[in-house]
């Protein structure tokens, strides 16, 4: 059922406030069994990923969720900041204990991106697209970022933390000036107020399905196909920004381990493991 409201840009006023997260309301729509078995909800926290790490180190079970209405030290990759203003989005981390080898860890980022995109599509029929490796965008603006962290040694994952940040009802003034062009929210891009509790539940439902599909069968081909359909990166000319060297080329595919294959102008194909990729010729952030 689509309970989101269609609203015009003018009358937002206080309407964009969609209330606080509520475990009972999340559970009402949750059909996943494993993911979401434990939900720890905070009104304000430093970072859900930081908390998840501590809980995982103390033995928290797979599928535990840490979620907050506000993060005051939200983290992006490489020590960057993730803006997480109160009640405007979903700031959540999932604790996982996968039995696969660490080389497959980037699949968790892809699974998360697919889960977020599918969940929103199911609710309002609009798609978020995936910008490799960890962003979801609408109309070229970043709506969601994913941060996957790992504790592993000798080929074994002790635990993985998947952190998902989604701007749901943020308005322009909720972002600092330096993000004015690049960041946006579901509300700003679609004019829809999406219920955060329902979106959390739908993401967990999709995540569980995609996660179990892979962990039970070892088969990632369906996920890759879904990724290719939602990718804004594949088939585009990209600039790969890496500390040691920058280069340009054509993004040709996502590999089985979720690295990006880029064909340089001299015909050489390079595999990009992680890093920042900007898409050429689109202007703006992506
Ligand atoms: C990410 O890093 O995109 C990963 C973000 C993960 C956030 C979640 S929230 C729950 C969990 N707990 C945490 O503490 N973190 C995770 P990266 O690709 O490095 O992008 C970070 C960059 O995105 C920043 O340097 C800004 O330029 C931009 N940014 C920051 N906040 C943003 C926001 N709310 N919306 C869009 N862009 C943002």
Coordinates of C-alpha atoms and ligand atoms in Angstrom, one line a residue, residues 46-50 71 73-78 80-84 90-93 134-135 142-147 163-165 167 175 179 182-184 276, ligand 1:
X46 CA 27.4 9.7 17.3
X47 CA 27.4 7.2 14.5
X48 CA 25.3 4.0 14.0
X49 CA 28.3 2.4 12.3
X50 CA 30.5 3.1 15.3
X71 CA 23.8 11.3 14.1
X73 CA 29.3 12.3 14.0
X74 CA 27.9 10.5 10.9
X75 CA 30.8 9.0 8.9
X76 CA 31.5 8.6 5.2
X77 CA 34.4 6.8 3.6
X78 CA 38.0 7.9 4.4
X80 CA 34.6 12.1 5.6
X81 CA 31.5 13.4 7.3
X82 CA 27.9 12.3 6.6
X83 CA 25.3 15.0 7.3
X84 CA 22.5 13.3 9.4
X90 CA 17.4 7.0 7.7
X91 CA 20.7 6.5 9.4
X92 CA 21.1 2.8 10.0
X93 CA 23.6 0.0 10.3
X134 CA 28.5 3.3 -3.0
X135 CA 26.1 6.2 -3.9
X142 CA 23.2 12.0 -4.1
X143 CA 20.3 10.8 -2.0
X144 CA 22.0 7.8 -0.3
X145 CA 25.5 6.7 0.7
X146 CA 26.6 3.3 1.8
X147 CA 29.6 2.5 4.0
X163 CA 25.9 1.6 7.1
X164 CA 23.1 3.1 5.0
X165 CA 22.3 6.9 5.0
X167 CA 18.0 11.7 2.8
X175 CA 22.5 20.6 3.8
X179 CA 26.6 20.2 -0.7
X182 CA 25.4 17.6 -5.0
X183 CA 23.0 16.4 -2.2
X184 CA 19.3 16.0 -2.3
X276 CA 36.0 8.0 -6.4
Ligands
LIG1 C1 29.3 7.7 1.9 O1 30.6 8.1 2.0 O2 28.5 8.1 1.1 C2 28.8 6.8 3.0 C3 27.8 7.4 3.9 C4 27.3 6.4 4.9 C5 26.4 7.0 5.9 C6 25.8 6.0 6.9 S1 24.5 6.7 7.9 C7 24.5 5.3 8.8 C8 25.9 4.8 9.0 N1 26.6 5.5 10.1 C9 27.6 6.3 9.8 O3 28.3 7.0 10.6 N2 27.7 6.2 8.4 C10 26.7 5.3 7.8 P1 31.4 8.9 0.9 O4 31.3 8.2 -0.4 O5 32.8 9.1 1.4 O6 30.6 10.3 0.8 C11 30.8 11.2 1.8 C12 30.6 12.6 1.1 O7 29.2 12.7 0.7 C13 30.9 13.8 1.9 O8 32.2 14.1 1.9 C14 30.0 14.9 1.3 O9 30.6 15.4 0.2 C15 28.8 14.1 0.9 N3 27.7 14.1 1.9 C16 27.8 14.2 3.2 N4 26.6 14.1 3.8 C17 25.7 13.9 2.8 C18 24.3 13.7 2.7 N5 23.5 13.7 3.8 N6 23.7 13.6 1.5 C19 24.4 13.7 0.4 N7 25.8 13.8 0.4 C20 26.4 13.9 1.6

